[in-house]
Amino acid sequence: MIKDSTVITMDGDGRIFRNGGLLVEDGTIEEVGRSDDVKKRAGRVEMVLGGPHLLVIPGLINTHVHPAQALLRGLVPDDLRLVEWLRDWVWPLQGNFEGDDGVVAAELAALEMLRSGTTTFLATSMHSRYDIEGSIRVFHSSGLRAAIGRQTMDMPDYAMEKGILYPGMIEEREESLASFKRLYSTWNGKDDMVWIWLSPRTPGAVSDDLYREVAELRREYDTGVTMHLAEIGEDLEYFRSRRTTPARFLEELGLTGAKGVFVHCVQFEDEDIAIFARTHTSVSHNPSSNMKLASGIAPISMMLAAGVNVTLGTDGGPSNDSYDMVREMRTAALLQKVGTGDPSSLKVMDVMRMATINGARALGIDDIVGSLERGKRADLVVLNLRRPHLVPRIFGPSNLVYSATGQDVEYVFVDGVPMVEGGLVRTLDEERVLEEAEEHAERLYSRVKGEPWLKYLDQPTFTRLHDLPEHHGSIAPPL
Ligand SMILES: [Zn+2]
């Protein structure tokens, strides 16, 4: 039982209880409402939390995560445009994952997500090199609900740029589709904790024929599809060269619709927004990544006004560089106000919906999670507001979106089971995970240093790697 706390339900009526409570039994929410009513319904209670300094919200839902990129944090230069950033750094590093690098990265991402209040996420572009099954075991045992987007591709291109994908990132079309089917039969729907999705690469890397096959598989398996879309100007050039628009392209290939989550959608125009609204296709907004890579400002307010289901994502280790959804809510709200010149755009409850119930709807699991309502699974996050940066707390949502960070999370429950207690993740050995992540990142970096892609270092933008030995001490001698 949680009592005498502020409870933000995110239900259809947007109810917030300032002196509220919540009762959980067998992993299900039995009652949520005024604290007095909850106490009356409670019988013998095993665990009680409560106090006016506690803020209770639904578990946060991150709809765009690159788990492998957790290991790349700090290894990739900060000040590059997307294509160079991918071609010269992110792809070569990811394309050199071996052994249990992917599993260690998954543990690090899981640790950070749980610790900062995320209970469900959508993993994108999962490549066999990251040990997908090993990663799924990590997410499952750590207590996160995970939709796993299995990568598919058949060309080494990005938009109009030919042959730029690092060889270690290339996968065979048939093997990736077979892997999807294997993973699906073993894991999909397991304990309402794991779902296997399709994650085709960005236009340029996938033939129309393969996109159509993905669309067919999605229908046949009744699963979801996630893909990066219209992130930067180069993406738009690709669609223009084909005399289409991002959303029309998807619709013609049969990829729009429920459980379709398209990431970034920065370069969207009215027609794209209308197609997404009409087809109930979801957007994953990743504001930090869009800001850091200077990709632009997605028209989120217009999408919401048109009725598009917009969700929130953090993207990866070197583009954010954090998996903290509480911080991401603040960034989303601020960026949209700057983009529109209108301080009333993206209000705190809008951005909270994006991070909770809209995410659940996008993943097709809003019947079990996404809000605190009777009968739903007890995925909830408790923040401690008795901290200098969170007082006073007259209106909880403002404190949460504008003042809090994921580090203010005290408890996280999934299915009513405490996965985080007193700010400590119970399901992962934090010290071991941090230690191994450092070691694996150092080994990965040393391996990649000898690669031919380093010829790009002659270009003036790549000064950072020369600085690395000093910054990183034990990492690799100077080139
Ligand atoms: Zn991404």
Coordinates of C-alpha atoms and ligand atoms in Angstrom, one line a residue:
M1 CA 0.0 0.0 0.0
I2 CA 1.1 3.5 -0.8
K3 CA -0.7 6.2 1.3
D4 CA -0.6 9.9 2.1
S5 CA 1.3 10.7 -1.1
T6 CA 0.8 12.7 -4.3
V7 CA -0.4 10.2 -7.0
I8 CA -0.5 11.2 -10.6
T9 CA -2.6 8.5 -12.3
M10 CA -2.4 9.5 -16.0
D11 CA -5.8 8.0 -16.4
G12 CA -8.3 9.2 -19.0
D13 CA -9.6 11.9 -16.6
G14 CA -6.1 13.0 -15.7
R15 CA -6.7 12.5 -12.0
I16 CA -4.1 13.7 -9.5
F17 CA -4.5 13.0 -5.8
R18 CA -2.6 15.3 -3.5
N19 CA -3.3 13.1 -0.5
G20 CA -3.7 9.9 -2.4
G21 CA -2.8 6.2 -2.2
L22 CA -2.8 3.0 -4.0
L23 CA -3.3 -0.7 -3.2
V24 CA -1.5 -3.5 -5.0
E25 CA -2.4 -7.2 -4.8
D26 CA -0.7 -10.0 -6.8
G27 CA 1.0 -7.5 -9.0
T28 CA -2.3 -5.7 -9.9
I29 CA -3.6 -2.3 -8.9
E30 CA -6.6 -3.0 -6.7
E31 CA -7.4 0.6 -5.8
V32 CA -6.1 4.0 -6.5
G33 CA -7.6 7.2 -5.1
R34 CA -7.9 9.3 -2.0
S35 CA -5.6 8.0 0.8
D36 CA -8.5 7.5 3.2
D37 CA -10.5 5.4 0.8
V38 CA -7.4 3.2 0.0
K39 CA -6.7 2.7 3.7
K40 CA -10.3 1.5 4.2
R41 CA -10.0 -1.1 1.6
A42 CA -6.7 -2.4 2.8
G43 CA -6.6 -5.7 4.8
R44 CA -3.4 -7.1 6.1
V45 CA -0.7 -5.2 4.2
E46 CA 2.9 -6.6 3.6
M47 CA 4.6 -3.4 2.6
V48 CA 3.6 0.3 3.3
L49 CA 5.1 3.3 1.8
G50 CA 3.8 6.8 2.4
G51 CA 4.4 10.4 3.3
P52 CA 3.6 13.8 1.8
H53 CA 7.2 13.9 0.3
L54 CA 6.5 11.0 -2.0
L55 CA 5.3 11.4 -5.6
V56 CA 3.8 8.3 -7.4
I57 CA 3.7 8.1 -11.2
P58 CA 3.2 5.2 -13.7
G59 CA 6.4 3.5 -14.8
L60 CA 8.0 5.5 -17.6
I61 CA 8.0 4.1 -21.1
N62 CA 11.0 4.8 -23.4
T63 CA 10.1 4.2 -27.0
H64 CA 13.5 4.5 -28.5
V65 CA 16.6 2.8 -27.0
H66 CA 19.8 1.6 -28.5
P67 CA 21.0 -0.7 -25.7
A68 CA 24.3 -1.4 -27.3
Q69 CA 25.2 2.3 -27.5
A70 CA 25.3 2.4 -23.7
L71 CA 28.9 1.2 -24.2
L72 CA 29.7 4.0 -26.6
R73 CA 29.0 6.8 -24.2
G74 CA 32.0 9.2 -24.2
L75 CA 33.8 7.3 -26.9
V76 CA 32.2 9.1 -29.8
P77 CA 33.0 12.8 -30.5
D78 CA 30.3 15.2 -29.3
D79 CA 30.2 17.7 -32.1
L80 CA 29.4 15.9 -35.4
R81 CA 26.6 15.8 -37.8
L82 CA 24.6 12.6 -37.9
V83 CA 26.0 11.0 -41.1
E84 CA 29.7 11.5 -40.1
W85 CA 28.9 10.5 -36.5
L86 CA 27.4 7.2 -37.7
R87 CA 29.8 6.4 -40.5
D88 CA 33.1 7.2 -38.8
W89 CA 32.3 6.4 -35.1
V90 CA 29.1 4.8 -34.1
W91 CA 29.0 2.1 -36.8
P92 CA 32.7 1.1 -36.6
L93 CA 32.4 0.8 -32.8
Q94 CA 29.1 -1.1 -32.8
G95 CA 30.4 -3.2 -35.8
N96 CA 33.3 -4.4 -33.6
F97 CA 31.2 -5.7 -30.7
E98 CA 32.2 -9.3 -29.9
G99 CA 31.7 -11.8 -27.2
D100 CA 29.6 -10.5 -24.4
D101 CA 30.0 -6.7 -25.2
G102 CA 26.3 -6.5 -26.1
V103 CA 25.2 -8.2 -22.9
V104 CA 27.4 -5.9 -20.8
A105 CA 25.9 -2.9 -22.7
A106 CA 22.4 -4.3 -22.1
E107 CA 23.1 -4.5 -18.4
L108 CA 24.4 -1.0 -18.2
A109 CA 21.4 0.3 -20.1
A110 CA 19.0 -1.7 -17.9
L111 CA 20.7 -0.4 -14.8
E112 CA 20.4 3.2 -15.8
M113 CA 16.8 2.8 -17.1
L114 CA 15.5 1.1 -14.0
R115 CA 17.4 3.4 -11.7
S116 CA 15.8 6.5 -13.3
G117 CA 12.2 5.2 -13.4
T118 CA 11.8 3.4 -16.7
T119 CA 9.8 0.2 -16.5
T120 CA 9.2 -0.5 -20.3
F121 CA 11.2 0.2 -23.4
L122 CA 11.4 -0.4 -27.1
A123 CA 14.9 -1.5 -28.3
T124 CA 15.7 -0.6 -31.8
S125 CA 18.0 -2.0 -34.5
M126 CA 19.1 -5.1 -32.5
H127 CA 21.9 -6.8 -34.4
S128 CA 23.1 -10.4 -34.0
R129 CA 26.5 -9.0 -33.0
Y130 CA 25.0 -7.7 -29.8
D131 CA 23.9 -11.2 -28.7
I132 CA 20.2 -10.4 -28.9
E133 CA 19.1 -13.4 -26.9
G134 CA 21.6 -12.7 -24.1
S135 CA 20.4 -9.1 -24.0
I136 CA 16.8 -10.2 -23.7
R137 CA 17.7 -12.4 -20.8
V138 CA 19.3 -9.4 -19.1
F139 CA 16.2 -7.3 -19.6
H140 CA 13.8 -10.1 -18.5
S141 CA 15.8 -10.9 -15.3
S142 CA 16.3 -7.3 -14.4
G143 CA 12.5 -6.7 -14.4
L144 CA 12.1 -4.5 -17.4
R145 CA 9.4 -4.9 -20.0
A146 CA 11.0 -4.9 -23.4
A147 CA 9.9 -4.8 -27.0
I148 CA 12.9 -5.9 -29.0
G149 CA 13.2 -4.5 -32.5
R150 CA 15.1 -7.1 -34.6
Q151 CA 17.1 -5.3 -37.3
T152 CA 16.5 -6.2 -41.0
M153 CA 18.3 -4.7 -44.0
D154 CA 19.7 -5.6 -47.4
M155 CA 21.8 -2.7 -48.6
P156 CA 24.9 -0.9 -47.0
D157 CA 23.5 2.6 -47.8
Y158 CA 22.1 5.6 -45.9
A159 CA 19.6 7.7 -47.8
M160 CA 21.4 8.8 -51.0
E161 CA 24.9 7.9 -49.6
K162 CA 26.0 4.6 -51.2
G163 CA 28.0 1.9 -49.5
I164 CA 28.7 3.8 -46.3
L165 CA 27.6 1.2 -43.8
Y166 CA 30.6 -0.2 -41.9
P167 CA 31.1 -3.9 -42.9
G168 CA 30.7 -5.2 -39.3
M169 CA 27.2 -3.7 -39.2
I170 CA 26.0 -5.5 -42.4
E171 CA 23.6 -8.4 -41.9
E172 CA 22.2 -10.8 -44.5
R173 CA 18.5 -10.3 -45.2
E174 CA 17.5 -13.9 -44.8
E175 CA 19.4 -14.5 -41.7
S176 CA 17.9 -11.4 -40.0
L177 CA 14.4 -12.5 -40.9
A178 CA 15.1 -16.1 -39.7
S179 CA 16.4 -14.7 -36.5
F180 CA 13.3 -12.6 -36.0
K181 CA 11.1 -15.7 -36.4
R182 CA 13.3 -17.7 -34.0
L183 CA 13.3 -15.0 -31.3
Y184 CA 9.5 -14.5 -31.8
S185 CA 8.7 -18.2 -31.2
T186 CA 10.9 -18.4 -28.1
W187 CA 10.2 -15.0 -26.4
N188 CA 7.2 -13.1 -27.8
G189 CA 4.6 -12.4 -25.1
K190 CA 6.7 -14.2 -22.4
D191 CA 5.2 -13.2 -19.0
D192 CA 3.8 -10.0 -20.6
M193 CA 7.4 -8.9 -20.3
V194 CA 9.0 -9.5 -23.8
W195 CA 7.8 -8.8 -27.3
I196 CA 9.7 -9.3 -30.5
W197 CA 9.3 -6.5 -33.1
L198 CA 10.7 -5.8 -36.6
S199 CA 13.2 -3.0 -36.9
P200 CA 14.1 -2.3 -40.5
R201 CA 17.0 0.0 -41.1
T202 CA 16.5 3.6 -42.4
P203 CA 15.5 4.1 -46.0
G204 CA 18.5 3.6 -48.2
A205 CA 19.5 0.4 -46.4
V206 CA 16.3 -1.5 -47.2
S207 CA 14.8 -2.4 -50.6
D208 CA 11.1 -1.8 -51.2
D209 CA 10.8 -5.5 -51.6
L210 CA 12.2 -6.1 -48.1
Y211 CA 10.0 -3.4 -46.6
R212 CA 7.0 -5.1 -48.1
E213 CA 8.1 -8.4 -46.6
V214 CA 8.5 -6.7 -43.2
A215 CA 5.0 -5.3 -43.5
E216 CA 3.7 -8.8 -44.3
L217 CA 5.5 -10.4 -41.4
R218 CA 4.2 -7.8 -39.1
R219 CA 0.6 -8.7 -40.1
E220 CA 1.3 -12.4 -40.0
Y221 CA 2.8 -12.3 -36.6
D222 CA 0.6 -9.5 -35.2
T223 CA 3.7 -7.6 -34.0
G224 CA 5.1 -4.1 -34.2
V225 CA 7.6 -2.3 -36.4
T226 CA 9.9 0.5 -35.5
M227 CA 12.3 2.5 -37.7
H228 CA 14.2 5.8 -37.8
L229 CA 12.4 8.2 -40.1
A230 CA 12.9 11.7 -41.5
E231 CA 15.6 12.5 -39.0
I232 CA 17.7 14.9 -41.1
G233 CA 17.7 16.8 -44.4
E234 CA 19.4 13.9 -46.2
D235 CA 16.5 11.7 -45.4
L236 CA 14.1 14.2 -46.9
E237 CA 16.3 14.4 -50.0
Y238 CA 15.9 10.6 -50.4
F239 CA 12.1 10.8 -50.3
R240 CA 12.1 13.8 -52.7
S241 CA 14.2 11.9 -55.1
R242 CA 11.5 9.3 -55.1
R243 CA 8.8 11.9 -55.4
T244 CA 7.2 11.0 -52.2
T245 CA 7.1 12.1 -48.5
P246 CA 8.2 10.1 -45.4
A247 CA 4.6 9.1 -44.3
R248 CA 3.3 8.5 -47.9
F249 CA 6.4 6.2 -48.5
L250 CA 5.5 4.2 -45.3
E251 CA 1.8 4.0 -46.2
E252 CA 2.5 2.8 -49.7
L253 CA 4.7 0.0 -48.3
G254 CA 2.1 -1.0 -45.7
L255 CA 4.1 0.1 -42.7
T256 CA 1.7 2.6 -41.1
G257 CA -0.8 1.6 -38.5
A258 CA -1.1 0.5 -34.9
K259 CA 2.1 -0.8 -33.3
G260 CA 4.1 1.2 -35.8
V261 CA 6.6 3.5 -34.0
F262 CA 8.6 5.8 -36.2
V263 CA 11.5 7.6 -34.6
H264 CA 12.4 11.4 -34.9
C265 CA 10.0 12.5 -37.7
V266 CA 11.8 15.9 -37.5
Q267 CA 11.3 16.6 -41.3
F268 CA 7.5 16.1 -41.2
E269 CA 5.0 18.3 -43.0
D270 CA 1.2 18.6 -42.7
E271 CA 0.5 15.7 -45.1
D272 CA 2.8 13.4 -43.1
I273 CA 1.1 14.4 -39.9
A274 CA -2.3 13.8 -41.4
I275 CA -1.4 10.3 -42.6
F276 CA 0.0 9.4 -39.1
A277 CA -3.2 10.7 -37.4
R278 CA -5.5 8.9 -39.9
T279 CA -3.6 5.5 -39.7
H280 CA -3.0 5.6 -35.9
T281 CA 0.7 5.4 -36.4
S282 CA 3.0 6.5 -33.5
V283 CA 5.9 8.9 -33.3
S284 CA 8.8 8.5 -30.9
H285 CA 10.2 12.0 -30.1
N286 CA 13.8 12.1 -29.0
P287 CA 14.5 15.8 -28.3
S288 CA 18.0 15.5 -26.8
S289 CA 19.3 13.5 -29.7
N290 CA 17.7 16.0 -32.2
M291 CA 19.4 18.9 -30.4
K292 CA 22.8 17.3 -30.0
L293 CA 23.1 16.2 -33.6
A294 CA 21.4 19.5 -34.7
S295 CA 18.8 17.5 -36.6
G296 CA 16.1 20.0 -36.1
I297 CA 12.9 20.4 -34.1
A298 CA 10.1 17.9 -34.7
P299 CA 6.6 19.6 -35.0
I300 CA 5.3 17.8 -31.9
S301 CA 2.6 20.4 -31.0
M302 CA 1.2 20.1 -34.5
M303 CA 1.2 16.3 -34.3
L304 CA -0.6 16.3 -30.9
A305 CA -3.1 18.8 -32.2
A306 CA -3.8 16.6 -35.2
G307 CA -4.3 13.6 -32.9
V308 CA -1.1 11.7 -33.6
N309 CA 0.0 9.4 -30.8
V310 CA 3.4 11.0 -29.8
T311 CA 5.7 9.1 -27.4
L312 CA 9.1 9.9 -25.9
G313 CA 12.5 8.2 -26.3
T314 CA 16.0 8.9 -25.2
D315 CA 17.9 7.4 -28.2
G316 CA 21.4 6.1 -27.4
G317 CA 24.5 6.5 -25.3
P318 CA 26.4 8.9 -27.6
S319 CA 23.5 11.0 -28.8
N320 CA 21.8 12.0 -25.6
D321 CA 24.0 10.9 -23.7
S322 CA 21.6 9.4 -21.1
Y323 CA 18.7 7.0 -20.8
D324 CA 17.0 9.2 -18.2
M325 CA 13.3 9.7 -19.2
V326 CA 12.7 12.3 -16.4
R327 CA 15.3 14.6 -17.9
E328 CA 14.0 13.8 -21.4
M329 CA 10.5 15.1 -20.4
R330 CA 12.0 18.5 -19.4
T331 CA 14.0 18.7 -22.7
A332 CA 10.9 17.9 -24.7
A333 CA 8.8 20.6 -23.1
L334 CA 11.6 23.2 -23.4
L335 CA 12.5 22.5 -27.0
Q336 CA 8.9 22.6 -28.2
K337 CA 8.4 26.0 -26.6
V338 CA 11.5 27.4 -28.3
G339 CA 10.5 25.8 -31.6
T340 CA 7.0 27.2 -31.7
G341 CA 7.7 30.5 -29.9
D342 CA 4.7 29.6 -27.8
P343 CA 5.2 28.9 -24.0
S344 CA 1.8 27.1 -23.9
S345 CA 3.0 24.4 -26.3
L346 CA 3.7 21.0 -24.7
K347 CA 2.3 21.4 -21.2
V348 CA 3.5 19.2 -18.4
M349 CA 0.6 16.8 -18.6
D350 CA 1.1 16.5 -22.4
V351 CA 4.7 15.6 -21.9
M352 CA 3.8 13.2 -19.1
R353 CA 1.3 11.5 -21.4
M354 CA 4.0 11.0 -24.0
A355 CA 6.3 9.4 -21.4
T356 CA 3.6 7.0 -20.0
I357 CA 0.2 6.2 -21.5
N358 CA 1.0 7.2 -25.1
G359 CA 4.1 4.9 -25.0
A360 CA 1.9 2.1 -23.8
R361 CA -0.6 2.7 -26.6
A362 CA 2.3 2.8 -29.2
L363 CA 3.5 -0.7 -27.9
G364 CA -0.1 -2.0 -27.9
I365 CA 0.0 -2.7 -24.1
D366 CA -2.1 0.2 -22.8
D367 CA -4.6 -2.4 -21.4
I368 CA -1.9 -3.5 -18.9
V369 CA 0.4 -0.5 -18.2
G370 CA 0.8 3.2 -18.9
S371 CA -1.5 4.6 -16.1
L372 CA -2.4 3.9 -12.5
E373 CA -5.8 2.4 -12.8
R374 CA -7.7 -0.4 -11.1
G375 CA -7.0 -3.7 -12.9
K376 CA -3.7 -2.6 -14.5
R377 CA -0.4 -4.2 -13.7
A378 CA 1.4 -2.4 -10.8
D379 CA 4.3 -0.7 -12.7
L380 CA 4.9 2.4 -10.7
V381 CA 7.7 4.8 -9.8
V382 CA 8.0 6.6 -6.4
L383 CA 10.1 9.8 -6.3
N384 CA 11.3 11.5 -3.1
L385 CA 10.5 15.2 -3.3
R386 CA 12.1 16.1 0.0
R387 CA 15.1 17.6 -1.7
P388 CA 16.2 21.2 -2.1
H389 CA 15.5 21.3 -5.9
L390 CA 12.0 19.8 -5.5
V391 CA 10.5 21.9 -2.7
P392 CA 7.8 23.3 -2.5
R393 CA 5.6 20.7 -4.2
I394 CA 2.2 22.4 -4.6
F395 CA 1.7 21.0 -8.1
G396 CA 3.5 17.7 -8.5
P397 CA 3.7 17.5 -12.3
S398 CA 5.7 20.7 -12.5
N399 CA 8.2 19.5 -10.0
L400 CA 8.5 16.3 -11.9
V401 CA 9.0 17.6 -15.4
Y402 CA 11.0 20.8 -14.7
S403 CA 12.9 20.1 -11.5
A404 CA 13.4 16.4 -11.0
T405 CA 15.9 14.0 -12.6
G406 CA 15.9 10.2 -12.7
Q407 CA 18.2 10.3 -9.7
D408 CA 15.3 11.4 -7.5
V409 CA 13.6 8.0 -8.1
E410 CA 13.4 6.1 -4.8
Y411 CA 11.3 3.0 -5.7
V412 CA 10.4 1.3 -8.9
F413 CA 7.8 -1.5 -9.0
V414 CA 7.1 -3.8 -11.9
D415 CA 4.1 -6.1 -11.5
G416 CA 4.1 -4.9 -7.9
V417 CA 7.6 -6.3 -7.2
P418 CA 10.2 -3.7 -6.1
M419 CA 13.0 -3.6 -8.7
V420 CA 14.5 -0.4 -7.2
E421 CA 14.5 0.2 -3.4
G422 CA 16.0 3.2 -1.7
G423 CA 17.5 4.2 -5.1
L424 CA 19.3 0.9 -5.5
V425 CA 18.5 -1.6 -8.3
R426 CA 17.9 -4.9 -6.6
T427 CA 18.0 -7.0 -9.7
L428 CA 21.5 -6.1 -11.0
D429 CA 24.9 -5.9 -9.2
E430 CA 25.6 -2.2 -9.8
E431 CA 29.3 -2.4 -8.9
R432 CA 30.0 -5.3 -11.2
V433 CA 28.0 -3.9 -14.1
L434 CA 29.9 -0.5 -13.9
E435 CA 33.3 -2.3 -13.6
E436 CA 32.6 -4.6 -16.6
A437 CA 31.2 -1.7 -18.7
E438 CA 34.5 0.2 -18.2
E439 CA 36.6 -2.8 -19.1
H440 CA 34.6 -3.7 -22.2
A441 CA 34.5 -0.1 -23.5
E442 CA 38.3 0.1 -23.2
R443 CA 38.8 -3.2 -25.0
L444 CA 36.3 -2.2 -27.7
Y445 CA 38.1 1.1 -28.2
S446 CA 41.5 -0.5 -28.5
R447 CA 40.2 -3.0 -31.0
V448 CA 38.7 -0.4 -33.2
K449 CA 41.7 1.9 -33.1
G450 CA 43.6 -0.3 -35.7
E451 CA 40.7 -0.2 -38.2
P452 CA 41.0 1.3 -41.6
W453 CA 38.1 3.6 -41.0
L454 CA 40.6 5.7 -39.0
K455 CA 41.7 7.2 -42.3
Y456 CA 38.9 9.7 -41.7
L457 CA 41.0 11.0 -38.8
D458 CA 43.0 13.0 -41.4
Q459 CA 40.0 15.2 -41.8
P460 CA 40.0 18.2 -39.5
T461 CA 36.8 17.3 -37.7
F462 CA 38.4 14.3 -36.0
T463 CA 40.7 15.9 -33.5
R464 CA 38.9 14.4 -30.6
L465 CA 40.4 10.9 -30.9
H466 CA 43.9 12.4 -30.6
D467 CA 42.9 13.9 -27.3
L468 CA 41.4 10.6 -26.0
P469 CA 44.5 9.1 -24.4
E470 CA 44.9 12.1 -22.1
H471 CA 41.2 12.2 -21.3
H472 CA 40.9 8.5 -20.7
G473 CA 44.2 7.8 -19.0
S474 CA 44.4 4.0 -19.4
I475 CA 42.9 3.9 -22.8
A476 CA 45.3 3.2 -25.8
P477 CA 48.5 5.0 -26.5
P478 CA 48.5 7.9 -29.0
L479 CA 48.1 7.0 -32.6
Ligands
ZN1 ZN 18.1 6.0 -32.8

